[in-house]
């Protein structure tokens, strides 16, 4: 029996080590829900509340992502949940769109924001700790001037369907025309955004206006031209508030930055 | 060596069983995030997207909670995350409130919805599969007539601070005055909501108005009386849209039902 016990000793140790390894792994899963409650562990729970607050426009005028939410926002943006959130919203949009009878007059319009609506800046924000670093205008300028923002796949799909169904899609962005006009047109074209009615950017006279004022003025002009704005999609509440917001607005998620 | 091998056999089997048990447990954790990605498994991921869509007003006019989200919504409502979400919003409200100078004229108003804003119906909805069952007017009536809705703790705390700081708190609810007047007053009183300026309910002339129209009309009247509406808090977007919505609106979470 002593011989057997001696044989068992290393196996016992293996079992103990195995348990420890599994236990530490289980408790190390930062975003694991606690058993049965469906509530993520404290850090993720706070960040989930914060993100919900941002998306429902309860949390406003924030300058940076809370530092403790860096990993959470990183996981959210590149781990799949962001894509699923966008896809679900696009499904809602398409369901709404399917009930609209587009007239032949060419005045049934749809408004899309550009940055993080049509094309993504997530690769840029990866280098800015997903929004934990403060806004860096020079850094963003040099990124945007490369013209390499990839399409957001679900929104590109929506865009193609809108164009195919006869909507006049108007891209409305706070980007400055003089600085970013050509590169933005090229970037959009390269990513498959072709056939839009207009790309409207900030001109010299629009500097200093906040996004709500600038975009409201443009939408008002469009309605005065006779356009019916059936839908309006953006990743910022400032795309969707103000005047002439459209028959329906859709807020795409963006927990990386806030545009007032 | 044959003897030792024979001894090792059951230990090997234990190890295999142990691995299998742990593996099946890990994959059986419905709400566990997949390894490192921060994305919940498919069911919870869809329900999280759906809930976000509801809270950002992208998903509208839904009649019931998707059946596959029953456990998710149950866990959300009673597992702690709902409470944390409400607490974070109340923190945002208090931060906004702290910058307001309340005048002595008694016209600085604040509007709060009642159901699932001040007092909770989660116990009732527990019996309605957390909103997976369709709306049951008779069932809700008999629940509400009991007058046993508990206060939502964070909102009661907010309420007390608003009253203490001199805001005139106006409770504005779609509940019918004739049917629910006395029981609602008693329920609120018993739960600590004392000292409000008014409790405004639907009167005979308001039947048939949707929530946005009814509440917009009341808010318009209040502003004509001279009130400044500093804030407006509700669990439904129909509390917060329309006319005279207030200087700031705050959307409390409610993934259990939708009021048009």
XYZ file of C-alpha atoms in Angstrom:
520
model
C 0.000 0.000 0.000
C 2.875 2.343 0.728
C 4.060 1.730 -2.798
C 0.640 2.603 -4.178
C 0.390 5.751 -2.046
C 3.745 6.873 -3.361
C 2.410 6.370 -6.894
C -0.749 8.312 -6.058
C 1.096 11.336 -4.667
C 2.060 12.946 -7.997
C -1.432 12.215 -9.366
C -2.992 13.956 -6.358
C -0.718 16.911 -7.038
C -1.748 16.931 -10.669
C -5.404 16.967 -9.617
C -4.833 19.833 -7.203
C -2.895 21.816 -9.798
C -5.601 21.100 -12.343
C -8.286 22.394 -10.006
C -6.261 25.482 -9.195
C -5.565 26.155 -12.840
C -9.230 25.843 -13.741
C -10.371 27.857 -10.753
C -7.964 30.721 -11.437
C -8.937 30.654 -15.092
C -12.638 30.797 -14.219
C -12.233 33.714 -11.828
C -9.832 35.387 -14.236
C -12.507 35.649 -16.940
C -13.007 39.369 -16.599
C -16.306 39.459 -18.388
C -17.807 36.238 -17.109
C -21.212 36.647 -15.551
C -21.492 35.635 -11.931
C -23.201 32.313 -11.517
C -26.800 32.381 -12.587
C -27.395 36.082 -11.994
C -26.664 37.192 -15.532
C -24.713 40.115 -14.146
C -21.172 40.629 -15.365
C -18.483 41.070 -12.760
C -18.237 44.571 -11.300
C -15.964 46.274 -13.822
C -17.861 45.054 -16.855
C -21.182 45.763 -15.130
C -20.228 49.409 -14.658
C -18.978 49.703 -18.232
C -22.143 48.103 -19.584
C -24.216 50.655 -17.630
C -21.999 53.443 -18.915
C -22.291 52.286 -22.519
C -26.077 51.993 -22.197
C -26.111 55.500 -20.735
C -24.172 56.796 -23.735
C -26.396 55.075 -26.287
C -29.635 56.250 -24.651
C -28.226 59.820 -24.514
C -28.267 59.895 -20.729
C -24.497 60.295 -20.503
C -23.527 63.371 -22.494
C -20.567 65.611 -23.207
C -18.039 63.024 -22.046
C -14.472 63.671 -23.132
C -12.888 60.262 -22.813
C -13.920 56.689 -22.169
C -13.534 55.892 -18.428
C -10.083 54.317 -18.093
C -11.464 51.262 -16.315
C -13.537 50.560 -19.425
C -10.587 50.336 -21.858
C -10.664 46.533 -22.110
C -14.450 46.498 -22.097
C -14.741 48.945 -25.000
C -11.923 47.196 -26.873
C -13.723 43.867 -26.493
C -17.016 45.456 -27.438
C -15.656 47.108 -30.581
C -13.516 44.318 -31.970
C -14.896 41.209 -30.270
C -18.147 41.011 -32.240
C -20.837 42.653 -30.096
C -20.525 46.016 -31.877
C -21.038 44.300 -35.241
C -24.075 42.451 -33.917
C -25.541 45.649 -32.499
C -25.122 47.389 -35.868
C -26.635 44.417 -37.682
C -29.725 44.407 -35.469
C -30.250 48.131 -36.056
C -29.853 47.675 -39.817
C -32.506 44.929 -39.666
C -34.831 47.394 -37.940
C -34.095 50.002 -40.600
C -34.774 47.566 -43.434
C -38.043 46.525 -41.811
C -39.066 50.198 -41.677
C -37.842 50.782 -45.246
C -39.844 47.850 -46.612
C -43.100 49.687 -45.803
C -42.148 52.882 -47.658
C -43.442 53.402 -51.195
C -40.737 55.373 -52.963
C -42.219 57.827 -55.450
C -40.811 58.485 -58.892
C -40.196 62.170 -58.246
C -36.696 61.638 -56.900
C -37.323 63.451 -53.659
C -37.454 60.533 -51.234
C -34.296 61.129 -49.286
C -32.310 59.288 -46.679
C -29.540 60.816 -44.616
C -26.443 58.980 -43.488
C -23.611 60.333 -41.416
C -20.119 59.322 -42.635
C -17.597 58.659 -39.825
C -18.447 55.506 -37.884
C -21.717 55.310 -39.746
C -20.674 54.483 -43.335
C -16.956 54.031 -42.737
C -15.096 53.009 -39.620
C -12.420 54.720 -37.564
C -11.989 51.838 -35.178
C -8.446 51.153 -36.428
C -7.497 54.720 -35.613
C -9.113 54.550 -32.183
C -7.255 51.342 -31.466
C -4.164 53.541 -31.272
C -6.008 55.956 -29.013
C -6.886 53.335 -26.420
C -10.404 53.095 -27.868
C -11.249 56.582 -26.700
C -9.520 56.508 -23.312
C -7.044 59.007 -24.775
C -8.328 62.544 -25.330
C -9.349 63.750 -28.796
C -6.310 64.432 -30.981
C -7.321 66.616 -33.946
C -3.917 66.388 -35.679
C -3.789 62.631 -35.263
C -7.293 62.196 -36.608
C -6.538 64.510 -39.528
C -3.536 62.505 -40.599
C -5.527 59.259 -40.278
C -8.485 60.577 -42.285
C -6.169 61.992 -44.978
C -4.964 58.472 -45.686
C -8.457 57.668 -46.942
C -8.259 54.162 -45.582
C -11.404 53.932 -43.443
C -13.076 50.592 -44.156
C -16.799 50.340 -44.813
C -18.989 49.141 -41.961
C -20.318 46.046 -43.712
C -23.929 46.119 -42.470
C -24.260 49.822 -43.295
C -22.793 49.318 -46.770
C -25.456 46.648 -47.294
C -28.140 49.061 -46.107
C -26.751 51.786 -48.356
C -26.884 49.570 -51.451
C -30.475 48.599 -50.689
C -31.501 52.222 -50.176
C -29.950 53.260 -53.501
C -31.448 50.252 -55.288
C -34.904 51.043 -53.922
C -34.702 54.579 -55.327
C -33.906 56.606 -52.222
C -31.719 59.642 -52.748
C -29.024 59.011 -50.213
C -27.435 62.144 -48.832
C -24.193 61.757 -46.907
C -23.942 64.508 -44.314
C -20.696 64.886 -42.403
C -19.027 67.385 -40.137
C -15.747 66.834 -42.013
C -14.304 69.971 -43.581
C -14.752 70.120 -47.370
C -11.507 71.936 -48.102
C -9.299 69.567 -46.106
C -11.115 66.279 -46.548
C -13.290 66.692 -49.664
C -11.313 64.671 -52.173
C -9.990 62.052 -49.803
C -13.449 61.421 -48.374
C -14.967 61.022 -51.838
C -12.158 58.615 -52.767
C -12.431 56.690 -49.513
C -16.193 56.277 -49.900
C -15.840 55.283 -53.557
C -13.148 52.720 -52.822
C -15.320 51.202 -50.140
C -18.336 50.810 -52.395
C -20.354 53.900 -51.543
C -21.202 54.903 -55.099
C -24.365 56.421 -56.489
C -25.227 58.768 -53.676
C -27.158 61.956 -54.331
C -24.793 64.314 -52.512
C -21.936 64.382 -50.065
C -22.426 67.451 -47.897
C -19.473 68.623 -45.834
C -18.683 71.668 -43.745
C -17.718 74.680 -45.868
C -15.827 77.760 -44.716
C -19.024 79.390 -43.424
C -19.845 76.423 -41.208
C -16.757 76.502 -39.028
C -17.607 77.096 -35.423
C -21.114 75.716 -35.715
C -21.736 72.698 -33.555
C -22.907 69.508 -35.232
C -26.571 69.895 -34.255
C -26.760 73.419 -35.729
C -24.799 72.608 -38.878
C -26.741 69.439 -39.650
C -30.108 70.987 -38.752
C -29.482 73.853 -41.185
C -28.556 71.463 -43.974
C -31.599 69.266 -43.370
C -33.826 72.341 -43.338
C -32.405 73.396 -46.713
C -32.984 69.898 -48.088
C -36.622 69.977 -46.992
C -36.998 73.426 -48.547
C -35.708 71.894 -51.779
C -38.602 69.443 -51.508
C -36.857 66.361 -50.169
C -38.779 64.100 -47.810
C -36.330 62.812 -45.212
C -37.543 59.293 -44.526
C -34.680 58.222 -42.361
C -31.583 59.590 -40.686
C -28.799 57.368 -39.382
C -25.802 58.386 -37.322
C -23.507 57.221 -34.553
C -23.881 60.488 -32.602
C -27.016 61.948 -31.046
C -25.891 65.257 -32.567
C -26.640 63.685 -35.972
C -30.199 62.977 -34.889
C -31.353 65.930 -32.789
C -32.353 69.467 -33.774
C -34.608 70.478 -36.672
C -36.000 68.424 -39.551
C -34.520 65.259 -38.102
C -36.474 63.022 -40.462
C -39.444 60.666 -40.110
C -37.310 58.201 -38.205
C -33.869 58.374 -36.702
C -31.554 55.474 -35.917
C -28.665 55.693 -33.481
C -25.703 53.468 -34.272
C -23.473 52.576 -31.340
C -20.278 54.473 -30.626
C -18.713 54.202 -27.181
C -15.371 55.681 -28.343
C -16.075 59.407 -28.642
C -18.755 62.047 -28.238
C -19.408 64.844 -30.739
C -21.410 67.708 -29.194
C 4.108 -2.369 -13.947
C 0.912 -4.133 -14.854
C -0.234 -3.624 -11.265
C 0.519 0.093 -11.455
C -1.275 0.453 -14.781
C -4.337 -1.199 -13.276
C -4.221 1.354 -10.439
C -3.831 4.230 -12.891
C -6.838 3.248 -14.963
C -9.567 4.613 -12.625
C -7.500 7.762 -12.065
C -7.275 8.306 -15.789
C -11.021 7.900 -15.995
C -11.508 10.429 -13.191
C -9.308 12.895 -15.045
C -11.275 12.420 -18.261
C -14.601 12.780 -16.428
C -13.292 15.855 -14.659
C -12.292 17.454 -17.932
C -15.627 16.617 -19.492
C -17.541 17.976 -16.499
C -15.578 21.224 -16.560
C -15.835 21.547 -20.311
C -19.603 20.974 -20.379
C -20.030 23.392 -17.498
C -18.014 26.051 -19.285
C -19.953 25.717 -22.521
C -23.221 25.423 -20.588
C -22.818 28.858 -18.988
C -25.461 30.592 -21.050
C -24.244 34.090 -20.380
C -20.533 33.465 -20.279
C -18.504 35.506 -22.689
C -16.519 33.553 -25.228
C -12.848 33.357 -24.423
C -11.216 36.743 -24.407
C -13.533 38.319 -26.946
C -15.867 39.922 -24.452
C -18.825 38.763 -26.522
C -21.555 36.809 -24.775
C -22.624 33.547 -26.358
C -25.084 33.902 -29.222
C -28.388 34.029 -27.331
C -27.278 36.633 -24.816
C -25.472 38.571 -27.549
C -28.706 38.900 -29.544
C -30.675 39.899 -26.457
C -28.052 42.474 -25.491
C -28.309 43.970 -28.999
C -32.092 43.934 -28.758
C -32.092 45.623 -25.357
C -29.650 48.268 -26.592
C -31.924 48.800 -29.607
C -34.894 49.338 -27.287
C -33.055 51.765 -25.018
C -31.681 53.844 -27.904
C -35.188 53.964 -29.448
C -34.104 52.044 -32.530
C -36.456 49.152 -31.800
C -39.973 50.546 -31.530
C -43.583 49.421 -31.242
C -42.643 45.938 -30.078
C -45.478 43.993 -28.480
C -43.620 41.363 -26.487
C -40.076 40.541 -25.454
C -38.569 38.003 -27.902
C -39.179 34.597 -26.323
C -35.526 33.627 -26.565
C -34.733 36.614 -24.324
C -36.931 35.514 -21.392
C -34.013 34.341 -19.233
C -31.860 37.250 -20.354
C -34.466 39.868 -19.385
C -35.230 38.035 -16.146
C -31.538 38.017 -15.259
C -31.209 41.641 -16.297
C -34.177 42.832 -14.235
C -33.610 40.895 -11.030
C -29.930 39.955 -11.203
C -28.539 43.414 -10.468
C -27.688 44.983 -13.842
C -30.985 46.879 -14.081
C -30.368 48.415 -10.656
C -26.847 49.398 -11.650
C -28.090 50.951 -14.885
C -30.669 53.009 -12.966
C -28.052 54.054 -10.407
C -25.678 55.284 -13.106
C -28.428 57.347 -14.722
C -29.411 58.832 -11.363
C -25.762 59.807 -10.843
C -25.853 61.592 -14.211
C -29.081 63.363 -13.218
C -27.647 64.482 -9.882
C -24.543 65.789 -11.612
C -26.762 67.839 -13.939
C -28.953 68.968 -11.020
C -25.958 70.168 -9.016
C -25.324 72.919 -11.582
C -28.873 74.314 -11.482
C -29.589 77.341 -9.322
C -33.159 76.887 -8.112
C -34.964 80.221 -7.842
C -37.285 81.177 -5.018
C -40.293 81.664 -7.266
C -41.435 78.073 -7.022
C -41.522 77.505 -10.753
C -38.470 75.292 -11.213
C -40.144 72.049 -12.134
C -39.056 68.491 -12.659
C -41.187 65.818 -14.281
C -41.152 62.176 -13.300
C -43.182 59.384 -14.822
C -44.695 56.964 -12.283
C -44.770 53.303 -13.442
C -41.286 51.824 -13.609
C -39.845 55.257 -12.977
C -40.847 56.024 -9.371
C -42.412 52.672 -8.503
C -41.730 49.242 -9.921
C -43.951 46.705 -11.661
C -41.243 44.095 -11.941
C -43.077 41.748 -9.535
C -46.130 41.875 -11.749
C -44.078 41.271 -14.889
C -42.420 38.311 -13.233
C -45.797 36.603 -13.622
C -45.956 37.737 -17.238
C -42.676 36.114 -18.206
C -40.950 39.495 -17.962
C -42.837 40.792 -20.962
C -42.730 37.671 -23.129
C -46.502 37.410 -22.524
C -48.667 39.987 -24.310
C -50.070 42.996 -22.468
C -52.945 42.050 -20.173
C -54.953 45.160 -19.232
C -57.196 43.344 -16.716
C -54.224 41.670 -15.067
C -52.328 44.936 -14.789
C -55.405 46.726 -13.431
C -55.855 44.215 -10.631
C -52.128 44.434 -9.795
C -52.103 48.238 -9.754
C -55.276 48.369 -7.644
C -53.431 46.540 -4.892
C -51.235 49.612 -4.495
C -48.215 47.480 -3.722
C -45.650 48.706 -6.243
C -42.339 49.176 -4.428
C -40.248 52.312 -4.878
C -37.261 52.081 -7.182
C -34.624 52.909 -4.568
C -32.306 55.080 -6.670
C -35.231 57.098 -8.039
C -36.684 57.605 -4.565
C -33.290 58.962 -3.548
C -33.291 61.289 -6.548
C -36.860 62.370 -5.751
C -35.974 63.302 -2.179
C -32.982 65.335 -3.350
C -35.066 67.161 -5.951
C -37.724 68.070 -3.358
C -35.081 69.074 -0.812
C -33.356 71.337 -3.343
C -36.622 73.171 -4.011
C -37.723 71.666 -7.305
C -41.455 71.347 -7.817
C -41.725 67.695 -8.723
C -44.633 66.873 -10.980
C -45.565 63.224 -11.346
C -47.077 62.671 -14.778
C -48.615 59.294 -15.546
C -50.833 57.716 -18.160
C -52.786 55.969 -15.398
C -56.489 56.806 -15.347
C -57.473 59.186 -12.523
C -60.918 57.716 -11.907
C -59.728 54.115 -11.632
C -56.282 54.556 -10.112
C -56.318 58.007 -8.476
C -56.610 57.077 -4.824
C -54.614 53.857 -4.962
C -51.754 55.564 -6.806
C -51.620 58.403 -4.292
C -51.606 55.864 -1.436
C -49.001 53.668 -3.125
C -46.690 56.626 -3.715
C -47.192 57.923 -0.179
C -46.496 54.522 1.376
C -43.312 54.249 -0.631
C -41.993 57.626 0.486
C -42.994 59.859 -2.409
C -44.353 62.733 -0.343
C -44.191 66.444 -0.961
C -44.667 66.481 -4.704
C -46.261 69.477 -6.400
C -48.863 67.527 -8.389
C -49.791 64.072 -9.516
C -51.261 64.428 -13.006
C -53.218 61.491 -14.387
C -55.412 60.892 -17.403
C -58.892 62.356 -16.974
C -62.003 61.376 -18.942
C -61.087 63.754 -21.773
C -57.664 62.160 -22.232
C -58.813 58.669 -23.107
C -57.752 57.648 -26.561
C -54.777 60.029 -26.635
C -51.468 58.267 -26.987
C -48.841 58.902 -24.346
C -46.805 61.373 -26.412
C -49.864 63.562 -27.137
C -51.265 63.402 -23.607
C -47.963 64.155 -21.915
C -47.010 66.853 -24.442
C -50.299 68.671 -23.795
C -49.795 68.558 -20.048
C -46.205 69.798 -20.299
C -47.320 72.604 -22.587
C -49.936 73.662 -20.017
C -47.320 73.564 -17.275
C -45.018 75.832 -19.268
C -47.928 78.193 -19.940
C -48.412 78.315 -16.171
C -44.831 79.537 -15.974
C -43.003 76.384 -14.915
C -39.485 75.819 -16.204
C -39.092 72.107 -16.872
C -35.483 71.411 -15.954
C -35.643 67.680 -16.268
C -37.934 64.899 -17.390
C -37.380 61.279 -16.445
C -39.242 58.239 -17.736
C -38.811 54.607 -18.661
C -40.539 55.046 -22.035
C -39.447 57.192 -24.970
C -43.092 58.306 -25.145
C -42.469 60.086 -21.826
C -39.611 62.030 -23.376
C -40.624 62.885 -26.946
C -43.095 65.439 -28.297
C -43.465 69.064 -27.170
C -41.954 70.906 -24.221
C -39.911 67.862 -23.283
C -37.786 69.802 -20.810
C -34.201 71.065 -20.757
C -32.904 67.531 -20.353
C -34.528 64.147 -20.616
C -33.341 60.906 -19.049
C -34.413 57.480 -20.258
C -34.571 54.811 -17.582
C -34.261 51.229 -18.794
C -37.308 49.073 -19.407
C -36.937 45.970 -21.569
C -40.312 44.520 -20.412
C -42.884 46.547 -22.323
C -43.321 49.365 -24.825
C -45.854 52.187 -24.473
C -46.514 53.952 -27.780
